[in-house]
mmCIF file of C-alpha atoms in Angstrom:
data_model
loop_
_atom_site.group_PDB
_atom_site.id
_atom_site.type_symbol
_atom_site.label_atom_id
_atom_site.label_comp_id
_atom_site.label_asym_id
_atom_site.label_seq_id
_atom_site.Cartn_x
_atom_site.Cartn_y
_atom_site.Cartn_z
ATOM 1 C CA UNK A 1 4.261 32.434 25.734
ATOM 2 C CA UNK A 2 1.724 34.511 27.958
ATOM 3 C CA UNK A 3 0.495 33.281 31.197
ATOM 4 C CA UNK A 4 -2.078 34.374 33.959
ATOM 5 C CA UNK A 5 -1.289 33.361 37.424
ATOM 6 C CA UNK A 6 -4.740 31.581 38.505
ATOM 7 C CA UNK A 7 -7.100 29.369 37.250
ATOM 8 C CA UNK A 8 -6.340 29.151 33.576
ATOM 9 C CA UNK A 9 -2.941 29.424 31.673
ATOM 10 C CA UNK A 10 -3.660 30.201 27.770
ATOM 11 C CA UNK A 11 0.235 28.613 26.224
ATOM 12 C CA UNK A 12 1.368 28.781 22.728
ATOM 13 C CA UNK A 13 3.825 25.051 22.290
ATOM 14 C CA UNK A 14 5.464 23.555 19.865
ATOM 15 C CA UNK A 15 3.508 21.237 17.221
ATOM 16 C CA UNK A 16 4.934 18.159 18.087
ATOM 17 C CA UNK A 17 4.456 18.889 21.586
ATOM 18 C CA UNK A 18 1.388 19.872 21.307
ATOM 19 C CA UNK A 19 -0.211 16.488 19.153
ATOM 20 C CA UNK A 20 2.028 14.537 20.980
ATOM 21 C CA UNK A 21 -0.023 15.404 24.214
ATOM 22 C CA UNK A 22 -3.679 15.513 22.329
ATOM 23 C CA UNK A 23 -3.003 12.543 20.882
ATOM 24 C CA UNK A 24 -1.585 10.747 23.533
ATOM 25 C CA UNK A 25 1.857 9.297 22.898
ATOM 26 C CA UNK A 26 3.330 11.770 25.979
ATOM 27 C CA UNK A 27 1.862 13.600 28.317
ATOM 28 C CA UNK A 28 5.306 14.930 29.588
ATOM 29 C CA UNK A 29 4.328 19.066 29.033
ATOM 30 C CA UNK A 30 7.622 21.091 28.754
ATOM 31 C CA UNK A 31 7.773 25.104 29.105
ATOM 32 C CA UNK A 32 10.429 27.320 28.946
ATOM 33 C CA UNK A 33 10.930 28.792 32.434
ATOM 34 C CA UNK A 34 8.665 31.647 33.825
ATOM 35 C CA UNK A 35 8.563 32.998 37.424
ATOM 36 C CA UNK A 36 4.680 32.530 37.335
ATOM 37 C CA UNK A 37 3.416 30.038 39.908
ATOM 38 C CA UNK A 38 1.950 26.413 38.308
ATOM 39 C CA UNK A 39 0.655 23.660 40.329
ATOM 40 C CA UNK A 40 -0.696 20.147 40.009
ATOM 41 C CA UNK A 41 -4.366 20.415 39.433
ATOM 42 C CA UNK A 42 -4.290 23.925 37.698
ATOM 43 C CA UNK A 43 -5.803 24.032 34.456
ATOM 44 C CA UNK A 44 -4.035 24.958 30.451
ATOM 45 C CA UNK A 45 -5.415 25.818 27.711
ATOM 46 C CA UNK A 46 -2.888 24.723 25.135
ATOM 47 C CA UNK A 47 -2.208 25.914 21.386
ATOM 48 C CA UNK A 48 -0.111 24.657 18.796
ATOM 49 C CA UNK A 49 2.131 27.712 17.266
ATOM 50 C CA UNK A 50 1.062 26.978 13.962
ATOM 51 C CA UNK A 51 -2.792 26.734 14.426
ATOM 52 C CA UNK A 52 -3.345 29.208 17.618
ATOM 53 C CA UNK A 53 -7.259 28.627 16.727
ATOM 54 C CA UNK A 54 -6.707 24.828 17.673
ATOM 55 C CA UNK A 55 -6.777 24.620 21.371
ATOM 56 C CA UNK A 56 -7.581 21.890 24.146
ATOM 57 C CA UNK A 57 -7.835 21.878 27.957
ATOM 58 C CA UNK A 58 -5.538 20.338 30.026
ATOM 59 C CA UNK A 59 -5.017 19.598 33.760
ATOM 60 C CA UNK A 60 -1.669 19.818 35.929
ATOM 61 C CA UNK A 61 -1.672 15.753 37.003
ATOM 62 C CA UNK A 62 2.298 15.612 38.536
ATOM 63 C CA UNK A 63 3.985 17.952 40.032
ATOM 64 C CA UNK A 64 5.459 21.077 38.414
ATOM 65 C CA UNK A 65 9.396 20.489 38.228
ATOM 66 C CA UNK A 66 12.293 23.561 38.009
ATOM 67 C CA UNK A 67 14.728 22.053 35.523
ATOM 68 C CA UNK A 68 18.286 24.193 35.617
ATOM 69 C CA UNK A 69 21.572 24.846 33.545
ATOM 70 C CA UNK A 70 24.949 23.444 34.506
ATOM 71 C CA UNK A 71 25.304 26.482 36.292
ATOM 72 C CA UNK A 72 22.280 26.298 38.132
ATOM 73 C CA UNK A 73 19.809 28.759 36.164
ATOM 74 C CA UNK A 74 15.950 28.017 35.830
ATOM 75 C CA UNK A 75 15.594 27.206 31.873
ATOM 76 C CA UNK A 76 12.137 24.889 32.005
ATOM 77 C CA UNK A 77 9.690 23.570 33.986
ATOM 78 C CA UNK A 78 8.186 20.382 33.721
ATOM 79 C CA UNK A 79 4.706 18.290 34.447
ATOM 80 C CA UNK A 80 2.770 15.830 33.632
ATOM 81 C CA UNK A 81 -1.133 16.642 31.999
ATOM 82 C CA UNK A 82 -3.839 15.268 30.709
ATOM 83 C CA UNK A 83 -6.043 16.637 28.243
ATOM 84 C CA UNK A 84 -9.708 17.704 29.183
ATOM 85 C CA UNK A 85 -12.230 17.621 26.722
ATOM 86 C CA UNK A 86 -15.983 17.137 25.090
ATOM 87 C CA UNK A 87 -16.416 14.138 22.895
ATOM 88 C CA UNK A 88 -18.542 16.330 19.924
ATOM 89 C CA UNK A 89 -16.010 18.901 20.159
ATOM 90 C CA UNK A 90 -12.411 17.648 20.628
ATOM 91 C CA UNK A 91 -8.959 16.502 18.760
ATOM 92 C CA UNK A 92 -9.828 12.991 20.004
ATOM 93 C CA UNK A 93 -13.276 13.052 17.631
ATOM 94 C CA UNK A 94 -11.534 14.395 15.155
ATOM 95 C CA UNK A 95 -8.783 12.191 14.550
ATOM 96 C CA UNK A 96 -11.416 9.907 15.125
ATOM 97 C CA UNK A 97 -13.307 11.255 12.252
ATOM 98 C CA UNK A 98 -10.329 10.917 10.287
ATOM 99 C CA UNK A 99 -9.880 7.445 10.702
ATOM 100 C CA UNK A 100 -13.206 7.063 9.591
ATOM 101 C CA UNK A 101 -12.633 8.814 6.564
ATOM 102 C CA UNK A 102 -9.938 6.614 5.683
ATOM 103 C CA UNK A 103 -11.336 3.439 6.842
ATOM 104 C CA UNK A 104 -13.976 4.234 3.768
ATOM 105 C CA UNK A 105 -11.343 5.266 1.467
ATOM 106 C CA UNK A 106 -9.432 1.863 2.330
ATOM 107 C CA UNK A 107 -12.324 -0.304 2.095
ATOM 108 C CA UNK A 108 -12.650 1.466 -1.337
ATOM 109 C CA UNK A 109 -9.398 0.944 -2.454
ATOM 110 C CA UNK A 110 -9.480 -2.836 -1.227
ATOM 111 C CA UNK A 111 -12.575 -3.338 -3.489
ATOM 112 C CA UNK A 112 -10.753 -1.635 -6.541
ATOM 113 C CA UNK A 113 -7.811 -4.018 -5.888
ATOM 114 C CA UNK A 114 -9.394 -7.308 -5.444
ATOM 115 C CA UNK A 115 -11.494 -6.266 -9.016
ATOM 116 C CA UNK A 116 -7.979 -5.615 -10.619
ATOM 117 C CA UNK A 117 -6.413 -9.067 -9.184
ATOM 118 C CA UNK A 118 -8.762 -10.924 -10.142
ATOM 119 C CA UNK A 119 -9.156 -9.130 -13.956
ATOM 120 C CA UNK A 120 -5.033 -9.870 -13.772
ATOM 121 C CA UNK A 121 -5.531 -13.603 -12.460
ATOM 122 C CA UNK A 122 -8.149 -14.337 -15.452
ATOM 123 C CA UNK A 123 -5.535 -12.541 -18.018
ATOM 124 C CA UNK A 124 -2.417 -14.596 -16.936
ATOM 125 C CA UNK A 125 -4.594 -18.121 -16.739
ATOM 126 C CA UNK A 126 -5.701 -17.173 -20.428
ATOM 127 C CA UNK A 127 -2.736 -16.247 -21.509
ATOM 128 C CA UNK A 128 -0.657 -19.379 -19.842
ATOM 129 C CA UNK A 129 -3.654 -21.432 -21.691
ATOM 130 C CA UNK A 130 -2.682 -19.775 -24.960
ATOM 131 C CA UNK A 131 1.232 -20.302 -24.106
ATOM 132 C CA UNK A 132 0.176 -23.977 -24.165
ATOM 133 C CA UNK A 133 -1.778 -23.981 -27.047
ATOM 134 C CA UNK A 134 0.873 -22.133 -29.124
ATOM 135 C CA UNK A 135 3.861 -24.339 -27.823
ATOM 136 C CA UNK A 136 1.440 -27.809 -29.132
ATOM 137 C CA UNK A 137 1.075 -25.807 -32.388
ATOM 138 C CA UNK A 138 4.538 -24.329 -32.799
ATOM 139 C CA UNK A 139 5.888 -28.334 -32.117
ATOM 140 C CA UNK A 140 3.490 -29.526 -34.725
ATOM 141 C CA UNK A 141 4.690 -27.038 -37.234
ATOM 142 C CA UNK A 142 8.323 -28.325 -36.675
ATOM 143 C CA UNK A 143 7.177 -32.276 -36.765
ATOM 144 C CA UNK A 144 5.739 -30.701 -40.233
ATOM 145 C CA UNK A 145 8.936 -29.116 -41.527
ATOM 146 C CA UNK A 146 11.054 -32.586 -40.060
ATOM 147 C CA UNK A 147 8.740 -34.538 -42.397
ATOM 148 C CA UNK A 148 9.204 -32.495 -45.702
ATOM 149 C CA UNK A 149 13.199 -31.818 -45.020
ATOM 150 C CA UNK A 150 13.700 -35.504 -44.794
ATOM 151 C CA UNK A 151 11.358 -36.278 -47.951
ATOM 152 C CA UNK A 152 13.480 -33.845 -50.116
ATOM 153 C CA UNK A 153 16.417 -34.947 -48.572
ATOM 154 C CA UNK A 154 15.773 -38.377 -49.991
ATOM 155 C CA UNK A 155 14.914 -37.578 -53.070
ATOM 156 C CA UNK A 156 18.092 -35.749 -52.993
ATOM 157 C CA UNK A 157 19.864 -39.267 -52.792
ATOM 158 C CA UNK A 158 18.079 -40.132 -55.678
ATOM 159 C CA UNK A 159 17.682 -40.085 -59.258
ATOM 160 C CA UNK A 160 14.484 -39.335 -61.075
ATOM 161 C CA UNK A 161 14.332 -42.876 -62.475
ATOM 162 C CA UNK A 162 14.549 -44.256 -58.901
ATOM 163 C CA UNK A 163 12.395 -42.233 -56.952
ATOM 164 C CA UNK A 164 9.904 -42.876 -60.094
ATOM 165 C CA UNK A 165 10.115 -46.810 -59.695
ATOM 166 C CA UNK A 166 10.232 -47.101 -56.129
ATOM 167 C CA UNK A 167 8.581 -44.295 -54.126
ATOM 168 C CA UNK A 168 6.344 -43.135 -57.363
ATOM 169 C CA UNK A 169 7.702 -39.254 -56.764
ATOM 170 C CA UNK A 170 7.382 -37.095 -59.474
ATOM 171 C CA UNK A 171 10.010 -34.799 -60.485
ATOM 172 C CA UNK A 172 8.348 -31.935 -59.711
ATOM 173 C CA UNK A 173 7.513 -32.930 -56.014
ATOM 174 C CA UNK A 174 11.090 -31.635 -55.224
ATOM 175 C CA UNK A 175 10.312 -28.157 -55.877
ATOM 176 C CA UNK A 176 6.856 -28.478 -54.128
ATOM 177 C CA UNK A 177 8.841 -29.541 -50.949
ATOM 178 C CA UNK A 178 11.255 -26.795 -51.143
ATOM 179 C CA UNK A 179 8.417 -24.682 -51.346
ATOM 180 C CA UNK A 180 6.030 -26.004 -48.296
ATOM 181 C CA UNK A 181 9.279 -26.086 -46.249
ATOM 182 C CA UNK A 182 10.152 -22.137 -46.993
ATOM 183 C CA UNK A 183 6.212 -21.876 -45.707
ATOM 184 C CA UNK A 184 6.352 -23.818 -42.843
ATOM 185 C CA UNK A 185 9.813 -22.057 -41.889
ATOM 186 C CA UNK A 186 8.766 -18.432 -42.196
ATOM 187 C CA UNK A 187 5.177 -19.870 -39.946
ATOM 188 C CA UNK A 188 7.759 -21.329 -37.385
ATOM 189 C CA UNK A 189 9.401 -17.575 -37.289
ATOM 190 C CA UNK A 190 6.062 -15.982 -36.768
ATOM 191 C CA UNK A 191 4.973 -18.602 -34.203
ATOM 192 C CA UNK A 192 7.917 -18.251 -32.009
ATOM 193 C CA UNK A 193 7.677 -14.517 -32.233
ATOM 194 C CA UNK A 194 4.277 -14.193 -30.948
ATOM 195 C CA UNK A 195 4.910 -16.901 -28.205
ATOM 196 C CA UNK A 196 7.979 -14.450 -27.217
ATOM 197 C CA UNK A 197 5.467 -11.778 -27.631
ATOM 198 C CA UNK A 198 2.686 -13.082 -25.283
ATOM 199 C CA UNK A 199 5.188 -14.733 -22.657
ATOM 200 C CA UNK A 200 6.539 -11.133 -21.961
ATOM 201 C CA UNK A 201 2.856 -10.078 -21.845
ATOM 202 C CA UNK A 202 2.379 -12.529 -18.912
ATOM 203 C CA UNK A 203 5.304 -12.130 -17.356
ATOM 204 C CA UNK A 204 4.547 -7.894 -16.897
ATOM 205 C CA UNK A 205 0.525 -8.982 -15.728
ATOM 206 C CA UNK A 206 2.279 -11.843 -13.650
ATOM 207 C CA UNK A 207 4.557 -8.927 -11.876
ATOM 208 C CA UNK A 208 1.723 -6.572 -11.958
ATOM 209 C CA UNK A 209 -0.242 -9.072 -10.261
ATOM 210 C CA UNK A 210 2.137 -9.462 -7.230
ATOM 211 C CA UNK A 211 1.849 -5.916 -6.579
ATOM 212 C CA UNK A 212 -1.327 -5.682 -6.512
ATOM 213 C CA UNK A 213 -1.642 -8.441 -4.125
ATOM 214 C CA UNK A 214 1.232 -6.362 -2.165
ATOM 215 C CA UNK A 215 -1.062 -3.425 -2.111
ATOM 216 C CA UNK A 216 -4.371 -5.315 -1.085
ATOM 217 C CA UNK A 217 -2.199 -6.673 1.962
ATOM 218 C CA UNK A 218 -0.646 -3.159 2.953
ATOM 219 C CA UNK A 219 -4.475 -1.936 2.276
ATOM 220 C CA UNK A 220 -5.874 -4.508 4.666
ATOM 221 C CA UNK A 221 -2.842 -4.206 7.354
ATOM 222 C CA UNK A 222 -3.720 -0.433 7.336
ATOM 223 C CA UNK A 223 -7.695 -1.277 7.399
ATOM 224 C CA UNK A 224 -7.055 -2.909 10.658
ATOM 225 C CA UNK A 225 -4.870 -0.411 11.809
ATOM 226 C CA UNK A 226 -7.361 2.616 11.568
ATOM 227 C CA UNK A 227 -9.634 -0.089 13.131
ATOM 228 C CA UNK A 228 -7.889 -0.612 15.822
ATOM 229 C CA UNK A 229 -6.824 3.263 16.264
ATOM 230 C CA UNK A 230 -10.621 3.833 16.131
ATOM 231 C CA UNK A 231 -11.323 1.580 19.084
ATOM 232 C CA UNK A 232 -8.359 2.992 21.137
ATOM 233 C CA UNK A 233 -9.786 6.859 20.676
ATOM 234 C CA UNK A 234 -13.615 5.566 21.883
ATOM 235 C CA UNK A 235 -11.623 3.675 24.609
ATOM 236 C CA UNK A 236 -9.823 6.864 25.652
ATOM 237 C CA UNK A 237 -12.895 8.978 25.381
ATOM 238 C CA UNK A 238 -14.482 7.146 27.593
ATOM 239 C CA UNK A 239 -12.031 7.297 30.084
ATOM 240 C CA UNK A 240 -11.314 10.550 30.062
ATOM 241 C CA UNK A 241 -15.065 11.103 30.299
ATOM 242 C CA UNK A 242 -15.321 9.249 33.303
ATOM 243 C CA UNK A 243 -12.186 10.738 35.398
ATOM 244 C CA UNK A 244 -12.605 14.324 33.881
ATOM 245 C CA UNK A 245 -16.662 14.963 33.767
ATOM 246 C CA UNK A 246 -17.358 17.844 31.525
ATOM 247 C CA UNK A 247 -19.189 19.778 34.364
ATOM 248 C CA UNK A 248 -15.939 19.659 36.703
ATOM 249 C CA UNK A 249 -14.589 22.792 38.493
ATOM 250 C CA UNK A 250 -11.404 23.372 39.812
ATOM 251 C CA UNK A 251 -11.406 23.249 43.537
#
């Protein structure tokens, strides 16, 4: 840390510190002790240790307090700033900028989202209209097999000379049944295979569906977030425009 007694103190601070303070969620500034003199209304130019080049003005608004050790040794001193700044050159337009930036990329990302939902939606109601179309045609395709296994199983319970004289079957109708029912059997199997087949399709687009929903609602919760942030760094600009005009000298 390297201080000049006077006007201006040029301080190297920790990171979090240091945004903490720019951005304002603090404006508690806390040094390590030095015998140099600091009062309210002096002027800091503050750095973050990582990024020296970043800097930003500050002014001394409470008073400068000596905080000691158990046994009664300076270790810190402590005050209360503000930062000082221009609104085409600061942190403040910056982050500002930022939010920008990522209020386009969100609105971007919304669109994107509500084109996938509503691909998904028309998927799942075409594949739901489908599920319904094979369940009408799977239970028609059992009806079918019902009918033939009861046919053969009455000609089963009768003799050629009977089913001739009464139902007018042929004797070779019995083997044309067993045959249509070992068709309509094996088109059962395939039926309920691909209705297995498309149900877990929906069910994946249904899931995939409610999390893209989830993201469009974290998208939009963060849309009005940066919003929101936006509005709170013009609001802060201006204030700090008004109390601190860019022209003002230290008296």
């Amino acid at each position: 840390m390297s201080l000049a007694i006077g006007f201006n103190f040029s301080i190297s601070v920790e990171d979090q510190m240091y945004y903490g303070l720019v951005e304002g969620r603090n404006d508690i500034l806390t040094l390590p002790y030095t015998k140099d003199s600091i009062f309210k209304g002096d002027f800091l130019t503050l750095s973050p240790k990582s990024a020296s080049y970043e800097q930003m003005s500050f002014e001394i608004i409470g008073h400068v307090n000596t905080i000691e050790d158990k046994n009664g040794k300076p270790i810190e001193k402590k005050m209360r700033v503000t930062p000082i700044f221009k609104c085409d050159s600061n942190r403040f337009s910056k982050l500002m900028q930022k939010c920008h930036f990522k209020l386009v990329y969100l609105n971007e990302m919304k669109k994107r989202i509500q084109e996938q939902i509503q691909s998904l939606d028309e998927q799942v109601n075409y594949n739901h209209k489908c599920l319904s179309d094979w369940e009408s045609t799977l239970n028609y395709t059992i009806l079918c097999l019902n009918e033939k296994r009861q046919e053969l199983s009455m000609q089963e319970l009768m003799d050629s000379q009977s089913a001739l004289s009464r139902y007018n079957v042929k004797l070779t109708d019995k083997e044309k049944l067993e045959t249509k029912i070992n068709e309509l059997t094996a088109q059962i199997n395939k039926e309920v295979l691909e209705y297995k087949d498309l149900n877990s399709e929906t069910n994946t687009l249904e899931t995939q569906l409610k999390s893209s929903m989830e993201l469009k609602q974290y998208i939009v919760s963060q849309i009005t977030s940066n919003k929101n942030e936006i509005m709170d760094y013009q609001k802060l600009i201006q204030t700090r425009n008004n109390e601190f005009p860019i022209n003002k000298k230290h008296s």
